[in-house]
Coordinates of C-alpha atoms and ligand atoms in Angstrom, one line a residue:
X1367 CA 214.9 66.2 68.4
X1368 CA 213.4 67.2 71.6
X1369 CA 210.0 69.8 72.2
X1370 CA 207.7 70.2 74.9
X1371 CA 204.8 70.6 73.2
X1372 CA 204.5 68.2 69.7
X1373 CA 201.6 69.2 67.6
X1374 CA 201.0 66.7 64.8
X1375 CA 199.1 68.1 61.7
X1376 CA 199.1 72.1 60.6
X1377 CA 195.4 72.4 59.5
X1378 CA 192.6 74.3 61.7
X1379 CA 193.1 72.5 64.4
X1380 CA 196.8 72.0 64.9
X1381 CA 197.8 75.7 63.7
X1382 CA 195.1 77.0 66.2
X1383 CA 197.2 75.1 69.3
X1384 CA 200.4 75.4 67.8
X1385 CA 199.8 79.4 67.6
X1386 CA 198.1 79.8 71.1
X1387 CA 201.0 77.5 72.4
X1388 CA 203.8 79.1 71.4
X1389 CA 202.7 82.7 72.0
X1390 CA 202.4 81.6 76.0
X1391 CA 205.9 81.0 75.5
X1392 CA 205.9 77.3 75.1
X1393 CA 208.1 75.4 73.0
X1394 CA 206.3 73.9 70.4
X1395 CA 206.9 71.7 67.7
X1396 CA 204.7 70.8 64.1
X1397 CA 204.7 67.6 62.3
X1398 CA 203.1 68.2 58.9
X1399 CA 203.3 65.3 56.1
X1400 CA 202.3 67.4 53.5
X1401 CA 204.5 69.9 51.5
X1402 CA 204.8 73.5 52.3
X1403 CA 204.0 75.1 48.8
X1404 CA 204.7 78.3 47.0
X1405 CA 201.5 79.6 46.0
X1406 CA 202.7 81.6 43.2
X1407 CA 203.6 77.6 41.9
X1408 CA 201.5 75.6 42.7
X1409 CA 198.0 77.1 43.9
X1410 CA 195.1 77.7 41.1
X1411 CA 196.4 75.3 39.3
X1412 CA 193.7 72.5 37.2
X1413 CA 192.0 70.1 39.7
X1414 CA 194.2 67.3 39.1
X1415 CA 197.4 69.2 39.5
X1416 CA 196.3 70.6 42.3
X1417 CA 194.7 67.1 44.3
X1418 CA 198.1 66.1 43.2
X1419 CA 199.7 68.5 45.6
X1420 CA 197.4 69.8 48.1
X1421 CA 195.5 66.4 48.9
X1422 CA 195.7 63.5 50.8
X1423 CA 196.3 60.6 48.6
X1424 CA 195.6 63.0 44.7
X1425 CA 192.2 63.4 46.0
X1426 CA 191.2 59.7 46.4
X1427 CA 189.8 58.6 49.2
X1428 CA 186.6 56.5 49.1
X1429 CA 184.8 55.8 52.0
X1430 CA 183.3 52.4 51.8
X1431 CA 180.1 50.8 52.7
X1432 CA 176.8 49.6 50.3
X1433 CA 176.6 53.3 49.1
X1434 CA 180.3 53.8 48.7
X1435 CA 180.9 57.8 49.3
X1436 CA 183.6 60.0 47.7
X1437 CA 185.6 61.9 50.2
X1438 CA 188.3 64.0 49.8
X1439 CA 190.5 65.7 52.9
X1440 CA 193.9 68.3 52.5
X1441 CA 197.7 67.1 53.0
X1442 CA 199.8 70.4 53.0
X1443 CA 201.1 72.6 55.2
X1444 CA 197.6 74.6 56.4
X1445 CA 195.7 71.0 55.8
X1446 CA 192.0 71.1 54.6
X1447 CA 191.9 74.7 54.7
X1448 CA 194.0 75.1 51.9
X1449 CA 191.4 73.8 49.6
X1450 CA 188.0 74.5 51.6
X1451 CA 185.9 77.5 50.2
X1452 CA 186.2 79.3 53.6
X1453 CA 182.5 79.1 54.7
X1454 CA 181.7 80.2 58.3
X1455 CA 180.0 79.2 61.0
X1456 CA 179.7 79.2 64.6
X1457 CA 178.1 75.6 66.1
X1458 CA 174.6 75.8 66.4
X1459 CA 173.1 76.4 70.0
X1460 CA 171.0 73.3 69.4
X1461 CA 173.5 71.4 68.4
X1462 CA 175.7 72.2 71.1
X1463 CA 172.8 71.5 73.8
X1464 CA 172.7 68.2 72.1
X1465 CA 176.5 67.5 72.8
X1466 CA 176.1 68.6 76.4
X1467 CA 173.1 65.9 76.6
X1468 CA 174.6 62.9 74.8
X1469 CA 178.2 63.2 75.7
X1470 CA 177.9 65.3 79.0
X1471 CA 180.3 68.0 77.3
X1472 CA 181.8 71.0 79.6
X1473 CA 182.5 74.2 79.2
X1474 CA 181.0 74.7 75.8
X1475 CA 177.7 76.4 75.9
X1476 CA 177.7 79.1 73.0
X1477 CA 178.6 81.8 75.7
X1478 CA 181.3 80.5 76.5
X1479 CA 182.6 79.3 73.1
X1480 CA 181.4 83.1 71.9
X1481 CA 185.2 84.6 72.7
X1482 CA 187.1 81.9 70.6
X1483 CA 184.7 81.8 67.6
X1484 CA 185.2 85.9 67.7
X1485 CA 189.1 85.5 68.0
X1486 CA 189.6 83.6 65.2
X1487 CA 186.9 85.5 63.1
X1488 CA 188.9 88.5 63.6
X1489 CA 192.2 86.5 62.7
X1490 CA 190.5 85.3 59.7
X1491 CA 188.7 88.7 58.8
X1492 CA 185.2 86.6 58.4
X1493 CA 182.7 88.3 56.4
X1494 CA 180.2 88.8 53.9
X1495 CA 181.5 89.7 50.4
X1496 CA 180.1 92.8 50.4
X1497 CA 179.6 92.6 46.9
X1498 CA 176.6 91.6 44.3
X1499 CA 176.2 88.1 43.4
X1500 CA 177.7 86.3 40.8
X1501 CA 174.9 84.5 38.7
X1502 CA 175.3 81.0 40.2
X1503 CA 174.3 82.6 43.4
X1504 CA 171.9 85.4 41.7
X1505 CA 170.1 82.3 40.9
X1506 CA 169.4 80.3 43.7
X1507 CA 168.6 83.7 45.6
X1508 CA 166.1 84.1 42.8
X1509 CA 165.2 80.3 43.6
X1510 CA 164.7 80.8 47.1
X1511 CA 162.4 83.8 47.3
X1512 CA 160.1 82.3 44.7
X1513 CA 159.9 79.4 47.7
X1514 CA 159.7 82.2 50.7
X1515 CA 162.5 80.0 51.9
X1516 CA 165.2 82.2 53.6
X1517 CA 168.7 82.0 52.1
X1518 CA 171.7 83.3 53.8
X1519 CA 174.9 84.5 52.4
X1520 CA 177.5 82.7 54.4
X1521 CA 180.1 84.6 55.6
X1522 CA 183.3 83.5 54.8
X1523 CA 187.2 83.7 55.4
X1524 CA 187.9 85.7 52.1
X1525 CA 187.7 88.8 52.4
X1526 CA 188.8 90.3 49.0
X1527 CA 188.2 87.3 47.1
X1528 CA 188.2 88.1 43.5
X1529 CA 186.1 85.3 42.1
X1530 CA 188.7 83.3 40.9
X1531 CA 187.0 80.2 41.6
X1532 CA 190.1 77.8 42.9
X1533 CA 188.9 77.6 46.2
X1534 CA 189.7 73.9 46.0
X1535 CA 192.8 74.2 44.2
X1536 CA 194.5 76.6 46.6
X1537 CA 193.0 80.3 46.5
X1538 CA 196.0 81.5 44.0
X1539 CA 195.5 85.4 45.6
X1540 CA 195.6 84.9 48.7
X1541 CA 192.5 86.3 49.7
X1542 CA 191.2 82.9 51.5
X1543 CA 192.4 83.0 54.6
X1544 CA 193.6 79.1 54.5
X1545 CA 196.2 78.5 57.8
X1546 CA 198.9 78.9 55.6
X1547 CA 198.3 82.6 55.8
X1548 CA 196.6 83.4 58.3
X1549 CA 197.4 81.6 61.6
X1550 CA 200.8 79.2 60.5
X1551 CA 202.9 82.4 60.1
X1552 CA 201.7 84.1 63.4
X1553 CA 202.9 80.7 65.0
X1554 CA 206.2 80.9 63.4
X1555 CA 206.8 84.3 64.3
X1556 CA 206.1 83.0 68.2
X1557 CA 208.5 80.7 67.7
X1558 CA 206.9 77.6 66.8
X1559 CA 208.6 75.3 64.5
X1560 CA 206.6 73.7 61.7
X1561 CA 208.6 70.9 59.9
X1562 CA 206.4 69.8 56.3
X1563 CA 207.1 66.2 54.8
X1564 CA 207.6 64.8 58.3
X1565 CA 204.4 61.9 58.3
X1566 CA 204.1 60.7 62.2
X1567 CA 204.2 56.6 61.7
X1568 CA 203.5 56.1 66.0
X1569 CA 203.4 57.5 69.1
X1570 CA 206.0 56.1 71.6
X1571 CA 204.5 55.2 74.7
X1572 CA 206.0 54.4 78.1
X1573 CA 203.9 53.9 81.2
X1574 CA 201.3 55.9 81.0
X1575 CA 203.3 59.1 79.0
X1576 CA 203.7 59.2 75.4
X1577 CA 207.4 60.5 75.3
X1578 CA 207.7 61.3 71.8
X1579 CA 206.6 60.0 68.3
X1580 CA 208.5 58.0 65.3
X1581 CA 208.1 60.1 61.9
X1582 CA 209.2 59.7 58.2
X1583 CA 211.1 62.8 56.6
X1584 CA 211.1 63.3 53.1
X1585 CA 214.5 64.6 52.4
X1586 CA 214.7 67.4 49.9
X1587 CA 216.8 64.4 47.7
X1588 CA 213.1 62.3 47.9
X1589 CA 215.2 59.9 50.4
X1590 CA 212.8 58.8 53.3
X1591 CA 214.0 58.9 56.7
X1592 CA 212.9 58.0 60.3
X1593 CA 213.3 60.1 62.9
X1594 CA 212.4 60.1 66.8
X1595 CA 211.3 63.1 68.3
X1596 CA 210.6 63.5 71.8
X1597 CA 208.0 65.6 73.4
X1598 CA 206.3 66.2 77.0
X1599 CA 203.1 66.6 75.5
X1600 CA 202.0 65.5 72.3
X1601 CA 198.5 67.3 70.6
X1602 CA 197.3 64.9 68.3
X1603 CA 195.6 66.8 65.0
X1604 CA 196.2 65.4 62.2
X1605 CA 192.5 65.6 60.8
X1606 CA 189.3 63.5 60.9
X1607 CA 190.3 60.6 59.6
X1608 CA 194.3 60.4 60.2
X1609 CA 193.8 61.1 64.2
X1610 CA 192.2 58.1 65.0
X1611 CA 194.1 56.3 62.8
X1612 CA 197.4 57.2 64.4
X1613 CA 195.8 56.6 67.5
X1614 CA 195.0 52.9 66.8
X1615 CA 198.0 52.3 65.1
X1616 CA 199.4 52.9 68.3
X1617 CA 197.2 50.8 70.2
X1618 CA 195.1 53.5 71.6
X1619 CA 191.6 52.0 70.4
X1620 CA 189.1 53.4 73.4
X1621 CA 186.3 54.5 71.5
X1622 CA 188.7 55.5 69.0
X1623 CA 187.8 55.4 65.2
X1624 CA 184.5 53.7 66.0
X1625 CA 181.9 57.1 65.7
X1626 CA 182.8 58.5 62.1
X1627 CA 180.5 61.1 61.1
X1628 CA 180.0 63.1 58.1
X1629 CA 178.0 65.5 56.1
X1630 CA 176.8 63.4 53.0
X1631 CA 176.2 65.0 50.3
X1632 CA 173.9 65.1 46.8
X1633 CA 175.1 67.4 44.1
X1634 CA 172.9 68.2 40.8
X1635 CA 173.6 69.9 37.9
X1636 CA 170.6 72.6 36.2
X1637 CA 171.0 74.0 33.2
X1638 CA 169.4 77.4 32.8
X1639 CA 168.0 79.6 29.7
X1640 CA 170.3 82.1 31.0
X1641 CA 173.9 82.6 30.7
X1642 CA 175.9 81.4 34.4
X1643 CA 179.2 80.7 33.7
X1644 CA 179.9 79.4 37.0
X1645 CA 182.9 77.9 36.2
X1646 CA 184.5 81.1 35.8
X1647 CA 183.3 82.8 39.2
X1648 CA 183.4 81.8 43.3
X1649 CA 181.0 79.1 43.7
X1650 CA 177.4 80.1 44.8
X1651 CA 177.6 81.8 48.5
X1652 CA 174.3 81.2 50.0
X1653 CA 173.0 78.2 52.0
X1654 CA 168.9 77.7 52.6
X1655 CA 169.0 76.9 56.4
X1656 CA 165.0 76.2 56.6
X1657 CA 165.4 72.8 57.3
X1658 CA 168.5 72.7 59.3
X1659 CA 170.2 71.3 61.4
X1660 CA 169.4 68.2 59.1
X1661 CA 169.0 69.8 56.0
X1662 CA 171.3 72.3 54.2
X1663 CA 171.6 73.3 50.4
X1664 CA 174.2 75.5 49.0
X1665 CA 176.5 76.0 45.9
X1666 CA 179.2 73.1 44.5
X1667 CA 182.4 74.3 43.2
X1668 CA 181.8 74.0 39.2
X1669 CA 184.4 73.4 36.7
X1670 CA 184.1 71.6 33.4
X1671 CA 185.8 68.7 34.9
X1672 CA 183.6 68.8 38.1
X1673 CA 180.1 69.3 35.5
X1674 CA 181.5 65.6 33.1
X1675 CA 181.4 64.0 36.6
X1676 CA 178.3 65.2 38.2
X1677 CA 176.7 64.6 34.8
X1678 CA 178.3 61.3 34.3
X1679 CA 175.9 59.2 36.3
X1680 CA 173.0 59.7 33.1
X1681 CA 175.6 60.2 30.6
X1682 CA 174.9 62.6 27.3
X1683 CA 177.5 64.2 26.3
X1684 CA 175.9 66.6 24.1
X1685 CA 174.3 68.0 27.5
X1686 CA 178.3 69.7 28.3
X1687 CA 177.5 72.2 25.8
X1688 CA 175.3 74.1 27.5
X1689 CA 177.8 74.2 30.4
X1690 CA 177.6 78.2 29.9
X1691 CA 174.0 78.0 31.1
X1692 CA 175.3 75.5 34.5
X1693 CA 175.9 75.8 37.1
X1694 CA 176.1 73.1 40.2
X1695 CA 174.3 73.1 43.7
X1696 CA 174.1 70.3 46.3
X1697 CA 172.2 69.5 49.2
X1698 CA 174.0 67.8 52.6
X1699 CA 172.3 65.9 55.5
X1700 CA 173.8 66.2 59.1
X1701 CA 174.4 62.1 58.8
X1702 CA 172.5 60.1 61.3
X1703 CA 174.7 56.8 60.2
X1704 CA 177.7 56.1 61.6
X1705 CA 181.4 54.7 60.3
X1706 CA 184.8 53.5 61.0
X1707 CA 187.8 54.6 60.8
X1708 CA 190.6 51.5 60.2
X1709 CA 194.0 50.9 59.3
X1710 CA 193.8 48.9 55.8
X1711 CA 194.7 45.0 55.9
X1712 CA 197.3 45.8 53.3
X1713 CA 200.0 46.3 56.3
X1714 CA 200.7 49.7 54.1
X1715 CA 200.5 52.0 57.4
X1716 CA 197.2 53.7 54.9
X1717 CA 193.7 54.5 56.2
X1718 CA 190.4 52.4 55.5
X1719 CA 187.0 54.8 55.9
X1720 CA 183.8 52.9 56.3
X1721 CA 180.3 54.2 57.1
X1722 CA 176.5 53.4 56.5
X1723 CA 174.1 55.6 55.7
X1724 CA 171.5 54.9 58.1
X1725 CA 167.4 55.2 56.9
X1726 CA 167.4 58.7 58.2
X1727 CA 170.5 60.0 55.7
X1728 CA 168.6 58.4 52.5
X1729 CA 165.2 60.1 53.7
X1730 CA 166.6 63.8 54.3
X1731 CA 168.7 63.4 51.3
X1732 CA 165.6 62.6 49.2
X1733 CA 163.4 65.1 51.1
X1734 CA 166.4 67.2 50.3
X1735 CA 166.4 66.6 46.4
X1736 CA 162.6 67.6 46.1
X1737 CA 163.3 71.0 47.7
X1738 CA 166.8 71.8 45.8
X1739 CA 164.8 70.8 42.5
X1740 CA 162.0 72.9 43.2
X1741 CA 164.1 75.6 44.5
X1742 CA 166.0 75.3 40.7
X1743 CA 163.4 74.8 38.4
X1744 CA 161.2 78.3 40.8
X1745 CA 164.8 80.0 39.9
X1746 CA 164.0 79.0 36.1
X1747 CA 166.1 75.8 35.5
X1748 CA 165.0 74.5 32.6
X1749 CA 166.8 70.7 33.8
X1750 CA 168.3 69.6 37.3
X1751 CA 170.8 66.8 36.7
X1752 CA 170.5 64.3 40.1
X1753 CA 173.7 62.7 40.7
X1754 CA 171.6 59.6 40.8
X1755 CA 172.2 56.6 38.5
X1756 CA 169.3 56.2 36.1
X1757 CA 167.2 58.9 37.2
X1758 CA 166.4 61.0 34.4
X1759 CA 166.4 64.7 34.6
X1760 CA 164.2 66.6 36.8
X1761 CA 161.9 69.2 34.5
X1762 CA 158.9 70.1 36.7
X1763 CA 157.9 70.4 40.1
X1764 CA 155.9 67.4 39.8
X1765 CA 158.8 64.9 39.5
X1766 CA 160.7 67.0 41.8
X1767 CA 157.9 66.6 44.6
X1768 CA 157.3 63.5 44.5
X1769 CA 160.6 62.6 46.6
X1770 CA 158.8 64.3 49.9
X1771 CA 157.0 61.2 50.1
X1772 CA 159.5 58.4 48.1
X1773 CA 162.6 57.7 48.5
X1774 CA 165.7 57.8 46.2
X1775 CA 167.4 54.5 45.4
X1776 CA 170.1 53.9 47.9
X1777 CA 172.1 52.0 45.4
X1778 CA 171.9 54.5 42.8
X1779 CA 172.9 57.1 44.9
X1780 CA 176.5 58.7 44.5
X1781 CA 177.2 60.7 46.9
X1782 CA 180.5 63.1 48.5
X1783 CA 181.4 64.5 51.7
X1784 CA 184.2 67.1 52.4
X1785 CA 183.2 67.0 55.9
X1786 CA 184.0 64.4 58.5
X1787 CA 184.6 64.6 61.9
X1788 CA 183.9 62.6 65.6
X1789 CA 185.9 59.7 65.1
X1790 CA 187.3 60.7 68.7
X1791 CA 184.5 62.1 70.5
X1792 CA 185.0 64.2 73.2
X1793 CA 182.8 64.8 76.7
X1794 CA 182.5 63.3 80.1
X1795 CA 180.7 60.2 79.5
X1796 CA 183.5 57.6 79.6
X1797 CA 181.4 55.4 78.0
X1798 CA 181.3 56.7 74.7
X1799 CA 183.8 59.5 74.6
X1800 CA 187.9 58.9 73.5
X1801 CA 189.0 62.1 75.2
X1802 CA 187.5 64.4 78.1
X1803 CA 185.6 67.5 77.7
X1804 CA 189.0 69.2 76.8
X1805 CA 190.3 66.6 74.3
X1806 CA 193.0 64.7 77.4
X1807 CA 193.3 61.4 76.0
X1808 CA 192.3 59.2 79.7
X1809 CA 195.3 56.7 80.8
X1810 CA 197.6 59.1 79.2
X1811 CA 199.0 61.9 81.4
X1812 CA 200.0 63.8 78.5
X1813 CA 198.5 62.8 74.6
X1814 CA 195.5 65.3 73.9
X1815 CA 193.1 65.3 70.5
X1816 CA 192.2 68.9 68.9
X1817 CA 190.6 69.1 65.5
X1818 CA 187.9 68.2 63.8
X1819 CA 187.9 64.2 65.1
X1820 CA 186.4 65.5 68.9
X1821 CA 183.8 66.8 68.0
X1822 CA 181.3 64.9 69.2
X1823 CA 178.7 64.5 66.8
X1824 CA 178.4 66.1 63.5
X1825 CA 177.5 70.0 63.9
X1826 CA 175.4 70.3 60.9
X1827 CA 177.1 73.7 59.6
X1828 CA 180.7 73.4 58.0
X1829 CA 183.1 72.6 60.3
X1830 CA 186.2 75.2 60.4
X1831 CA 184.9 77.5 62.9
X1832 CA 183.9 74.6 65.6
X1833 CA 187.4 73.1 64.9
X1834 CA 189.0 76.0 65.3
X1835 CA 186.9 77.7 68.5
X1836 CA 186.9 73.9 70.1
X1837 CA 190.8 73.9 69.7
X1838 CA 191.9 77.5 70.6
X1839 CA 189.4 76.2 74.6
X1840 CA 191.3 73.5 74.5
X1841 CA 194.8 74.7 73.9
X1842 CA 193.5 77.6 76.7
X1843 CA 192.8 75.0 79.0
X1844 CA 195.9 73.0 78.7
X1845 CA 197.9 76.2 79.5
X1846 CA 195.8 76.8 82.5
X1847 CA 197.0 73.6 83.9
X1848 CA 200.5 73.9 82.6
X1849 CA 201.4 76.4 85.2
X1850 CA 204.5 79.1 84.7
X1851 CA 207.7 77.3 82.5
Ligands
FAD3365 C1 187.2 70.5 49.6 C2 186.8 70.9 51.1 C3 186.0 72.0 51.2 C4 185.6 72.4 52.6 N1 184.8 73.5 52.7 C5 184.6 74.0 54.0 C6 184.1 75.2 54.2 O1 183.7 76.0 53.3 N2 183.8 75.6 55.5 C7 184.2 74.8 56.6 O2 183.9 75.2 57.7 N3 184.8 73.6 56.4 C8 185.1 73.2 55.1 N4 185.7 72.0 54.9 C9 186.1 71.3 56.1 C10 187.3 71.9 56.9 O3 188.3 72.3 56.1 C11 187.8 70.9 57.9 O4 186.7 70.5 58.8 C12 188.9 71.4 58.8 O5 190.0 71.8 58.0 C13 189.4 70.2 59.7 O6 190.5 70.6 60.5 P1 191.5 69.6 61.1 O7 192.5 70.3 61.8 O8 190.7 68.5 61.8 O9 192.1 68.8 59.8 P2 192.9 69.4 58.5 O10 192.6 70.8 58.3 O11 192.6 68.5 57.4 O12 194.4 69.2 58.9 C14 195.0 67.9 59.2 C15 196.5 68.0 58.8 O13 197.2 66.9 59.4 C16 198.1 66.4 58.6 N5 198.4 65.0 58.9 C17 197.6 63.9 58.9 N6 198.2 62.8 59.3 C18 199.4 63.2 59.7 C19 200.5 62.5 60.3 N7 200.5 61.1 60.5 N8 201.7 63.1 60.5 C20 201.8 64.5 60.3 N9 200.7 65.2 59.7 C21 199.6 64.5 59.5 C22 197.4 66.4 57.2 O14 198.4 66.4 56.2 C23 196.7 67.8 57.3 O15 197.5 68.8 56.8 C24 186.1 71.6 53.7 C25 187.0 70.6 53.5 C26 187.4 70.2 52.2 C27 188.3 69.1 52.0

């Protein structure tokens, strides 16, 4: 097969350059390993139905290190978005001053960013729900004032979301505006073809052009297949962790998989007096932004299954029946420690994640802890459940305090991330970026990174809107250069 444009990957960052690609008239090409699902099958199904069908590797993919860290990522046609809860925001001006100081990053000042965050707002009708709260996020407002902290309603891609909550198993209505809706079909309609089950093994690289890539095809018989595809310009974005990894399994290794980043995260459990049920409703929509960027705490997607695990670090089962009362919350650090992304010694072709927490992470997660707790217990939690081994529940503000000043066990701590990113840092300082300021891979005249793996350090907020605002620049710029076809 031939294309002049390959874009590898269909999730926020591919479907964003595939779309502004092929409505310039350029002939573009996807590569998505995952499946492209009917979502009257197979989305809003139970958690491990749906891992099994909308996530890379059913959902399991630890990222190692002394605190080993669960992290999940999507592997469908649409990618992560298909399962994220659609939270939006735009990067942080402070964050993005940072960028333009550590990695000498152009042409991404919020002003000029401003027009491709507001594009793909308006694709994905961002908003607030315009409704009242459901009593997970009743709650924690409750929680907050009682602190005079501010808390935000996030807006998010859903607009008419009807509470179903299966953001993460695939939103079965359709309301979340996952890629598969929203921008894949607007690509398809400009002409792009998207081919699912079609995993990209290597780039092929001659001179200094990558002239196509090697893929596997999953025939609709289960047989396996390798094809060759040829491209003039190949857009690498097949996610956070799976970018760099192609890239080194290619031999592209300059500063390639070396600056992992992610969001860790704490989740607790608190049981309240009052009826929740937040396993029956969208999970909790606001986020306390007072101690942000390095601080954030928000509402965890809740489900039985999700309440056994969070609760399963202390284990009493007799603590489940109350699970009417529950509901969950979390609190995320913008990670100061830095990982590795690695092909595994197995010679299986599979990805190895690795990352440290550095002091910082275990000190604003702690920090963290006391202020979520607090926050609970104000909002009339009678227990918080720490995902913390051998801690026992947190039932006053005293023991909840008492991590401002001490900090939580790093060994006992277990911890998830859904967001990861900067394992190919982009900017102008060659020695420490993998691409330039626009994502051009240097050496090659024609291989190019756009998702979630440039940005160059972690943004603090959840990611979507950067990926997407970053990509749709980049995908701009590129088209500048191109010149008329
Ligand atoms: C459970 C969950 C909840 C989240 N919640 C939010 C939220 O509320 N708000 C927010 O802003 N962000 C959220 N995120 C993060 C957000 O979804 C991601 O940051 C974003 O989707 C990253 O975009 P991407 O294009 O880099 O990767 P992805 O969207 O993950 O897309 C990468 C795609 O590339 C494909 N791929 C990988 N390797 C290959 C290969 N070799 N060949 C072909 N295809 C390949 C993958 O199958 C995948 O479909 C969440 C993520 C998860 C997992």
């Amino acid at each position: 097969m031939k294309t002049q444009v390959l874009v590898i990957g269909s999730g926020a960052g591919g479907a964003t350059t595939a779309y502004e690609l092929a409505r310039a008239g350029v002939d573009v090409t996807v590569l998505e390993e995952g499946k492209r699902h009917d979502r009257a099958k197979t989305y809003g199904l139970g958690t491990t139905e749906g891992m099994k069908h909308l996530y890379r590797r059913r959902g399991m993919t630890p990222i190692l290190g002394r605190v080993p860290i669960g992290y999940v990522e999507g592997s469908c046609f649409g990618g992560s978005t298909e399962i994220n809860s659609g939270f939006w925001h735009r990067t942080p001006r402070e964050v993005l001053a940072r960028w333009q100081a550590q990695f000498d990053l152009e042409g991404a000042s919020p002003e000029e960013l401003a027009p491709h965050f507001a594009w793909a707002e308006e694709a994905l009708s961002v908003s607030l729900s315009g409704r009242p709260f459901e009593k997970s996020t009743e709650v924690f407002a409750r929680g907050a004032a009682a602190m005079d902290w501010a808390a935000h309603e996030v807006p998010r891609a859903a607009t008419g979301c009807k509470s179903t909550n299966s953001c993460a198993v695939g939103c079965p209505t359709g309301a979340k505006q996952g890629m598969s809706i929203s921008i894949l079909p607007r690509a398809e309609a400009a002409g792009a073809r998207v081919l699912t089950s079609a995993r990209v093994r290597l780039l092929i690289k001659q001179g200094s052009r990558i002239t196509g890539v090697l893929a596997e095809v999953e025939l609709e018989d289960g047989a396996r297949k390798l094809v060759r595809v040829d491209a003039e310009h190949v857009f690498v974005c097949a996610g956070p962790t799976e970018t760099p990894a192609l890239l080194r399994r290619t031999g592209i290794k300059f500063h390639v998989g070396d600056t992992l980043r992610i969001h860790p995260m704490l989740k607790v459990v608190a049981r309240f007096r009052e009826r929740i049920a937040a396993y029956d409703s969208v999970l909790p929509v606001l986020q306390v932004r007072e101690f942000s960027p390095e601080v954030s705490m928000g509402g965890a997607f809740f489900t039985p299954g999700h309440a056994a695990l969070s609760l399963s670090d202390n284990w009493d089962p007799a603590r489940l029946d109350a699970i009417e009362n529950m509901a969950g919350y979390y609190v995320a650090v913008r990670g100061r420690g830095r990982g590795q992304v690695r092909s595994s010694q197995l010679g299986d072709g599979e990805t190895m994640l690795r990352y440290e927490l550095a002091e910082e992470d275990v000190v604003n997660l702690s920090n963290g802890l006391a202020r979520l707790a607090t926050l609970l217990l104000a909002a009339g939690a009678e227990e918080v459940y720490p995902t913390v081994q051998g801690m026992a529940p947190i039932t006053s503000e005293k023991q909840a305090i008492r991590w401002l000043d001490e900090r939580l066990p790093r060994s006992a701590l277990s911890l998830t991330t859904v967001h990861a990113f900067s394992a190919c840092p982009i900017g102008e300082r060659t020695d420490r970026c993998a691409a330039d300021s626009y994502g051009k891979v240097p050496r090659w005249d024609n291989l190019y990174v756009n998702d979630a793996s440039m940005l160059p350090d972690s943004p603090g907020v959840n990611p979507q809107g950067s990926v997407m605002a970053f990509a749709r620049r980049n995908a701009l710029h590129f088209l500048s250069r191109l010149g008329p076809s």
